[in-house]
PDB file of C-alpha atoms in Angstrom:
ATOM      1  CA  MET A   1     -63.928  27.683  20.540  1.00  0.00           C
ATOM      2  CA  LYS A   2     -60.572  26.381  21.741  1.00  0.00           C
ATOM      3  CA  GLN A   3     -60.111  22.607  21.763  1.00  0.00           C
ATOM      4  CA  GLY A   4     -56.872  22.527  23.732  1.00  0.00           C
ATOM      5  CA  PRO A   5     -53.437  21.120  22.928  1.00  0.00           C
ATOM      6  CA  ASN A   6     -54.421  17.483  23.603  1.00  0.00           C
ATOM      7  CA  TYR A   7     -57.479  17.405  21.367  1.00  0.00           C
ATOM      8  CA  LYS A   8     -57.236  14.725  18.674  1.00  0.00           C
ATOM      9  CA  LEU A   9     -59.842  14.181  15.995  1.00  0.00           C
ATOM     10  CA  LYS A  10     -60.651  10.510  15.371  1.00  0.00           C
ATOM     11  CA  GLN A  11     -60.347   9.074  11.858  1.00  0.00           C
ATOM     12  CA  ARG A  12     -63.338   9.696   9.611  1.00  0.00           C
ATOM     13  CA  ARG A  13     -64.273   5.990   9.199  1.00  0.00           C
ATOM     14  CA  ARG A  14     -64.090   5.546  12.984  1.00  0.00           C
ATOM     15  CA  ARG A  15     -66.363   8.555  13.556  1.00  0.00           C
ATOM     16  CA  GLU A  16     -68.821   7.117  11.013  1.00  0.00           C
ATOM     17  CA  GLY A  17     -68.777   3.750  12.809  1.00  0.00           C
ATOM     18  CA  LYS A  18     -67.430   1.882   9.753  1.00  0.00           C
ATOM     19  CA  THR A  19     -63.978   0.768  10.921  1.00  0.00           C
ATOM     20  CA  ASN A  20     -62.634  -0.348  14.273  1.00  0.00           C
ATOM     21  CA  TYR A  21     -58.960   0.470  13.755  1.00  0.00           C
ATOM     22  CA  TYR A  22     -57.732  -1.418  16.809  1.00  0.00           C
ATOM     23  CA  ARG A  23     -59.441  -4.622  15.650  1.00  0.00           C
ATOM     24  CA  ARG A  24     -58.125  -4.091  12.129  1.00  0.00           C
ATOM     25  CA  TYR A  25     -54.616  -3.604  13.528  1.00  0.00           C
ATOM     26  CA  THR A  26     -54.795  -6.993  15.282  1.00  0.00           C
ATOM     27  CA  TYR A  27     -55.841  -8.667  12.003  1.00  0.00           C
ATOM     28  CA  VAL A  28     -52.951  -7.050  10.121  1.00  0.00           C
ATOM     29  CA  VAL A  29     -50.374  -7.993  12.773  1.00  0.00           C
ATOM     30  CA  SER A  30     -51.556 -11.636  12.704  1.00  0.00           C
ATOM     31  CA  GLY A  31     -50.404 -11.886   9.066  1.00  0.00           C
ATOM     32  CA  VAL A  32     -53.281 -14.244   8.218  1.00  0.00           C
ATOM     33  CA  ASP A  33     -55.819 -13.586   5.460  1.00  0.00           C
ATOM     34  CA  ARG A  34     -59.168 -12.209   6.669  1.00  0.00           C
ATOM     35  CA  LEU A  35     -62.495 -13.915   6.028  1.00  0.00           C
ATOM     36  CA  VAL A  36     -64.970 -11.059   5.542  1.00  0.00           C
ATOM     37  CA  VAL A  37     -68.722 -11.781   5.686  1.00  0.00           C
ATOM     38  CA  ARG A  38     -71.097  -8.936   4.866  1.00  0.00           C
ATOM     39  CA  PHE A  39     -74.863  -8.721   4.337  1.00  0.00           C
ATOM     40  CA  THR A  40     -77.036  -6.515   2.171  1.00  0.00           C
ATOM     41  CA  ASN A  41     -80.833  -6.437   2.149  1.00  0.00           C
ATOM     42  CA  LYS A  42     -80.870  -8.847  -0.789  1.00  0.00           C
ATOM     43  CA  ALA A  43     -77.681 -10.915  -0.675  1.00  0.00           C
ATOM     44  CA  ILE A  44     -74.718 -12.292   1.242  1.00  0.00           C
ATOM     45  CA  LEU A  45     -71.155 -11.401   0.263  1.00  0.00           C
ATOM     46  CA  VAL A  46     -68.186 -13.426   1.486  1.00  0.00           C
ATOM     47  CA  SER A  47     -64.586 -12.657   0.582  1.00  0.00           C
ATOM     48  CA  LEU A  48     -61.032 -13.472   1.558  1.00  0.00           C
ATOM     49  CA  GLN A  49     -58.860 -10.376   1.952  1.00  0.00           C
ATOM     50  CA  LYS A  50     -55.076 -10.123   2.097  1.00  0.00           C
ATOM     51  CA  PHE A  51     -53.535  -7.006   3.650  1.00  0.00           C
ATOM     52  CA  ASP A  52     -51.465  -4.764   1.419  1.00  0.00           C
ATOM     53  CA  PRO A  53     -50.148  -1.279   2.345  1.00  0.00           C
ATOM     54  CA  LYS A  54     -51.746   0.192  -0.795  1.00  0.00           C
ATOM     55  CA  GLY A  55     -55.131  -1.397   0.005  1.00  0.00           C
ATOM     56  CA  ASP A  56     -56.536  -4.829   0.757  1.00  0.00           C
ATOM     57  CA  LEU A  57     -56.337  -7.423  -2.022  1.00  0.00           C
ATOM     58  CA  THR A  58     -59.237  -9.787  -2.653  1.00  0.00           C
ATOM     59  CA  VAL A  59     -57.931 -13.362  -2.927  1.00  0.00           C
ATOM     60  CA  ALA A  60     -61.347 -14.970  -3.503  1.00  0.00           C
ATOM     61  CA  SER A  61     -64.975 -13.915  -3.243  1.00  0.00           C
ATOM     62  CA  ALA A  62     -68.466 -15.366  -3.495  1.00  0.00           C
ATOM     63  CA  SER A  63     -71.945 -13.886  -3.566  1.00  0.00           C
ATOM     64  CA  SER A  64     -75.312 -15.520  -2.991  1.00  0.00           C
ATOM     65  CA  PHE A  65     -76.380 -14.126  -6.392  1.00  0.00           C
ATOM     66  CA  GLU A  66     -73.993 -16.674  -7.929  1.00  0.00           C
ATOM     67  CA  LEU A  67     -75.888 -19.516  -6.257  1.00  0.00           C
ATOM     68  CA  ALA A  68     -78.993 -18.655  -8.272  1.00  0.00           C
ATOM     69  CA  LYS A  69     -77.240 -17.878 -11.561  1.00  0.00           C
ATOM     70  CA  LYS A  70     -74.676 -20.711 -11.728  1.00  0.00           C
ATOM     71  CA  TYR A  71     -75.868 -23.459  -9.406  1.00  0.00           C
ATOM     72  CA  GLY A  72     -79.675 -23.353  -9.650  1.00  0.00           C
ATOM     73  CA  TRP A  73     -80.459 -22.106  -6.128  1.00  0.00           C
ATOM     74  CA  LYS A  74     -84.171 -21.240  -5.893  1.00  0.00           C
ATOM     75  CA  GLY A  75     -84.387 -20.250  -2.222  1.00  0.00           C
ATOM     76  CA  ASP A  76     -83.908 -16.824  -0.671  1.00  0.00           C
ATOM     77  CA  LEU A  77     -80.545 -15.165  -1.253  1.00  0.00           C
ATOM     78  CA  ASN A  78     -80.064 -13.732   2.239  1.00  0.00           C
ATOM     79  CA  ASN A  79     -81.197 -16.416   4.688  1.00  0.00           C
ATOM     80  CA  SER A  80     -79.124 -18.845   6.765  1.00  0.00           C
ATOM     81  CA  THR A  81     -79.209 -21.598   4.126  1.00  0.00           C
ATOM     82  CA  ALA A  82     -77.848 -19.252   1.451  1.00  0.00           C
ATOM     83  CA  ALA A  83     -75.210 -18.031   3.942  1.00  0.00           C
ATOM     84  CA  TYR A  84     -73.911 -21.575   4.428  1.00  0.00           C
ATOM     85  CA  LEU A  85     -73.803 -22.302   0.683  1.00  0.00           C
ATOM     86  CA  THR A  86     -72.076 -18.979  -0.085  1.00  0.00           C
ATOM     87  CA  GLY A  87     -69.470 -19.662   2.593  1.00  0.00           C
ATOM     88  CA  PHE A  88     -68.932 -23.174   1.214  1.00  0.00           C
ATOM     89  CA  LEU A  89     -68.447 -21.768  -2.304  1.00  0.00           C
ATOM     90  CA  LEU A  90     -65.907 -19.220  -1.067  1.00  0.00           C
ATOM     91  CA  GLY A  91     -64.010 -21.889   0.866  1.00  0.00           C
ATOM     92  CA  LYS A  92     -63.629 -24.039  -2.245  1.00  0.00           C
ATOM     93  CA  ARG A  93     -62.386 -21.037  -4.253  1.00  0.00           C
ATOM     94  CA  ALA A  94     -59.927 -20.038  -1.517  1.00  0.00           C
ATOM     95  CA  ILE A  95     -58.467 -23.544  -1.390  1.00  0.00           C
ATOM     96  CA  LYS A  96     -58.033 -23.460  -5.182  1.00  0.00           C
ATOM     97  CA  ALA A  97     -56.200 -20.137  -4.763  1.00  0.00           C
ATOM     98  CA  GLY A  98     -53.765 -21.813  -2.358  1.00  0.00           C
ATOM     99  CA  VAL A  99     -55.091 -20.407   0.913  1.00  0.00           C
ATOM    100  CA  LYS A 100     -55.146 -22.834   3.840  1.00  0.00           C
ATOM    101  CA  GLU A 101     -56.267 -20.682   6.766  1.00  0.00           C
ATOM    102  CA  ALA A 102     -58.050 -17.431   7.532  1.00  0.00           C
ATOM    103  CA  VAL A 103     -59.293 -15.443  10.498  1.00  0.00           C
ATOM    104  CA  LEU A 104     -62.889 -14.187  10.707  1.00  0.00           C
ATOM    105  CA  ASP A 105     -63.328 -10.409  10.417  1.00  0.00           C
ATOM    106  CA  ILE A 106     -66.757  -9.527  11.801  1.00  0.00           C
ATOM    107  CA  GLY A 107     -66.335  -5.793  11.284  1.00  0.00           C
ATOM    108  CA  ASN A 108     -68.490  -3.788  13.698  1.00  0.00           C
ATOM    109  CA  ARG A 109     -71.131  -6.505  14.069  1.00  0.00           C
ATOM    110  CA  VAL A 110     -71.975  -7.828  17.497  1.00  0.00           C
ATOM    111  CA  PRO A 111     -71.429 -11.609  17.538  1.00  0.00           C
ATOM    112  CA  ALA A 112     -74.658 -13.519  18.186  1.00  0.00           C
ATOM    113  CA  LYS A 113     -74.740 -17.294  18.602  1.00  0.00           C
ATOM    114  CA  GLY A 114     -76.274 -19.044  15.583  1.00  0.00           C
ATOM    115  CA  SER A 115     -76.331 -15.933  13.383  1.00  0.00           C
ATOM    116  CA  ARG A 116     -75.900 -15.978   9.597  1.00  0.00           C
ATOM    117  CA  LEU A 117     -72.368 -14.683  10.131  1.00  0.00           C
ATOM    118  CA  PHE A 118     -71.352 -17.889  11.888  1.00  0.00           C
ATOM    119  CA  ILE A 119     -73.400 -20.092   9.568  1.00  0.00           C
ATOM    120  CA  ALA A 120     -71.451 -18.664   6.608  1.00  0.00           C
ATOM    121  CA  THR A 121     -68.229 -19.326   8.536  1.00  0.00           C
ATOM    122  CA  LYS A 122     -69.358 -22.920   9.113  1.00  0.00           C
ATOM    123  CA  GLY A 123     -69.740 -23.287   5.338  1.00  0.00           C
ATOM    124  CA  VAL A 124     -66.171 -22.055   4.861  1.00  0.00           C
ATOM    125  CA  ILE A 125     -64.856 -24.494   7.494  1.00  0.00           C
ATOM    126  CA  ASP A 126     -66.824 -27.419   6.010  1.00  0.00           C
ATOM    127  CA  SER A 127     -65.260 -26.708   2.604  1.00  0.00           C
ATOM    128  CA  GLY A 128     -61.827 -27.471   4.074  1.00  0.00           C
ATOM    129  CA  LEU A 129     -60.427 -24.044   4.965  1.00  0.00           C
ATOM    130  CA  THR A 130     -59.101 -23.626   8.524  1.00  0.00           C
ATOM    131  CA  VAL A 131     -60.740 -20.830  10.519  1.00  0.00           C
ATOM    132  CA  PRO A 132     -59.908 -20.906  14.256  1.00  0.00           C
ATOM    133  CA  MET A 133     -63.361 -21.010  15.838  1.00  0.00           C
ATOM    134  CA  ASN A 134     -65.493 -23.189  18.057  1.00  0.00           C
ATOM    135  CA  LEU A 135     -68.836 -23.112  16.245  1.00  0.00           C
ATOM    136  CA  GLU A 136     -72.117 -24.347  17.629  1.00  0.00           C
ATOM    137  CA  VAL A 137     -74.569 -24.109  14.739  1.00  0.00           C
ATOM    138  CA  ASP A 138     -77.956 -25.817  14.455  1.00  0.00           C
ATOM    139  CA  GLU A 139     -77.468 -28.233  11.530  1.00  0.00           C
ATOM    140  CA  GLY A 140     -81.196 -28.348  10.792  1.00  0.00           C
ATOM    141  CA  ARG A 141     -81.362 -24.579  10.555  1.00  0.00           C
ATOM    142  CA  LEU A 142     -78.566 -24.320   8.026  1.00  0.00           C
ATOM    143  CA  ARG A 143     -80.314 -26.935   5.845  1.00  0.00           C
ATOM    144  CA  GLY A 144     -83.583 -24.964   5.985  1.00  0.00           C
ATOM    145  CA  GLU A 145     -85.576 -27.532   7.960  1.00  0.00           C
ATOM    146  CA  HIS A 146     -87.143 -24.771  10.086  1.00  0.00           C
ATOM    147  CA  VAL A 147     -88.541 -23.126   6.932  1.00  0.00           C
ATOM    148  CA  ALA A 148     -89.917 -26.457   5.670  1.00  0.00           C
ATOM    149  CA  LYS A 149     -91.636 -27.187   9.021  1.00  0.00           C
ATOM    150  CA  TYR A 150     -93.145 -23.702   9.164  1.00  0.00           C
ATOM    151  CA  ALA A 151     -94.377 -24.002   5.562  1.00  0.00           C
ATOM    152  CA  GLU A 152     -96.001 -27.370   6.294  1.00  0.00           C
ATOM    153  CA  MET A 153     -97.708 -26.034   9.430  1.00  0.00           C
ATOM    154  CA  LEU A 154     -98.888 -22.886   7.647  1.00  0.00           C
ATOM    155  CA  GLU A 155    -100.263 -24.850   4.678  1.00  0.00           C
ATOM    156  CA  GLN A 156    -102.436 -26.933   7.025  1.00  0.00           C
ATOM    157  CA  GLN A 157    -103.672 -23.986   9.098  1.00  0.00           C
ATOM    158  CA  ASP A 158    -104.101 -21.229   6.499  1.00  0.00           C
ATOM    159  CA  PRO A 159    -103.560 -22.215   2.820  1.00  0.00           C
ATOM    160  CA  GLU A 160    -104.135 -18.660   1.550  1.00  0.00           C
ATOM    161  CA  ARG A 161    -101.531 -17.180   3.858  1.00  0.00           C
ATOM    162  CA  PHE A 162     -99.156 -20.036   2.957  1.00  0.00           C
ATOM    163  CA  LYS A 163     -99.359 -19.052  -0.731  1.00  0.00           C
ATOM    164  CA  ARG A 164     -98.909 -15.369   0.108  1.00  0.00           C
ATOM    165  CA  VAL A 165     -95.942 -15.798   2.508  1.00  0.00           C
ATOM    166  CA  PHE A 166     -94.035 -18.132   0.196  1.00  0.00           C
ATOM    167  CA  SER A 167     -95.068 -16.530  -3.109  1.00  0.00           C
ATOM    168  CA  LYS A 168     -91.432 -15.740  -4.058  1.00  0.00           C
ATOM    169  CA  TYR A 169     -90.459 -19.386  -3.563  1.00  0.00           C
ATOM    170  CA  PHE A 170     -93.273 -20.504  -5.856  1.00  0.00           C
ATOM    171  CA  GLU A 171     -92.303 -17.882  -8.467  1.00  0.00           C
ATOM    172  CA  ARG A 172     -88.802 -19.373  -8.538  1.00  0.00           C
ATOM    173  CA  GLY A 173     -90.238 -22.898  -8.882  1.00  0.00           C
ATOM    174  CA  LEU A 174     -89.553 -24.229  -5.375  1.00  0.00           C
ATOM    175  CA  ASN A 175     -92.030 -25.557  -2.844  1.00  0.00           C
ATOM    176  CA  PRO A 176     -90.705 -24.336   0.548  1.00  0.00           C
ATOM    177  CA  LYS A 177     -91.355 -27.781   2.027  1.00  0.00           C
ATOM    178  CA  ASP A 178     -88.656 -29.121  -0.335  1.00  0.00           C
ATOM    179  CA  LEU A 179     -85.992 -26.656   0.822  1.00  0.00           C
ATOM    180  CA  PRO A 180     -83.798 -29.207   2.725  1.00  0.00           C
ATOM    181  CA  SER A 181     -83.619 -31.551  -0.288  1.00  0.00           C
ATOM    182  CA  HIS A 182     -82.954 -28.611  -2.624  1.00  0.00           C
ATOM    183  CA  PHE A 183     -80.150 -27.512  -0.264  1.00  0.00           C
ATOM    184  CA  LYS A 184     -78.496 -30.946  -0.545  1.00  0.00           C
ATOM    185  CA  GLU A 185     -78.829 -30.863  -4.323  1.00  0.00           C
ATOM    186  CA  VAL A 186     -77.112 -27.456  -4.627  1.00  0.00           C
ATOM    187  CA  LEU A 187     -74.436 -28.427  -2.066  1.00  0.00           C
ATOM    188  CA  ASN A 188     -73.605 -31.489  -4.185  1.00  0.00           C
ATOM    189  CA  LYS A 189     -73.321 -29.263  -7.279  1.00  0.00           C
ATOM    190  CA  LEU A 190     -70.933 -26.953  -5.421  1.00  0.00           C
ATOM    191  CA  SER A 191     -68.805 -29.902  -4.271  1.00  0.00           C
ATOM    192  CA  GLU A 192     -68.628 -31.418  -7.756  1.00  0.00           C
ATOM    193  CA  ALA A 193     -67.946 -28.086  -9.512  1.00  0.00           C
ATOM    194  CA  SER A 194     -64.984 -27.234  -7.313  1.00  0.00           C
ATOM    195  CA  GLU A 195     -63.265 -30.637  -7.499  1.00  0.00           C
TER     196      GLU A 195
END
């Protein structure tokens, strides 16, 4: 079958839906380091990437797995609270590496107000790194107050379901009702460790 003289095959990563080359081009032309926030089923990965013709260079990175291993985090590793703490940790590392500003690279994600993507970015901004954004994030949500309220309500209404739903929290030694105070404790550790 003839395709014609004007037929042009798109790049493989574009066909697979992995890379938006126009958006990437705008990041490269800006000359500013990219703040990359990505999610897996189990964790949150945040990194600061510098463009290089041979391939992007990682200036600093942080993973929510580190929160549990190094800083005593007992909550979930992929919720909004962990996203904020991971972003805060990356911001402190980036500042130590001499980076002062970055631009958010959302990849192919659709931006949604209040999502973990923006909560992680809020953590980076609160650490002292400049990211040009106007963020409206629910402060109570990033501290885990919504989880604590739900746990309290569930414990009163159905104690068996409460134990079943939050079984992973209890295995890690954390009562879900104490999540906001545990968040403050880990945030203080992150602030002290990076000073």
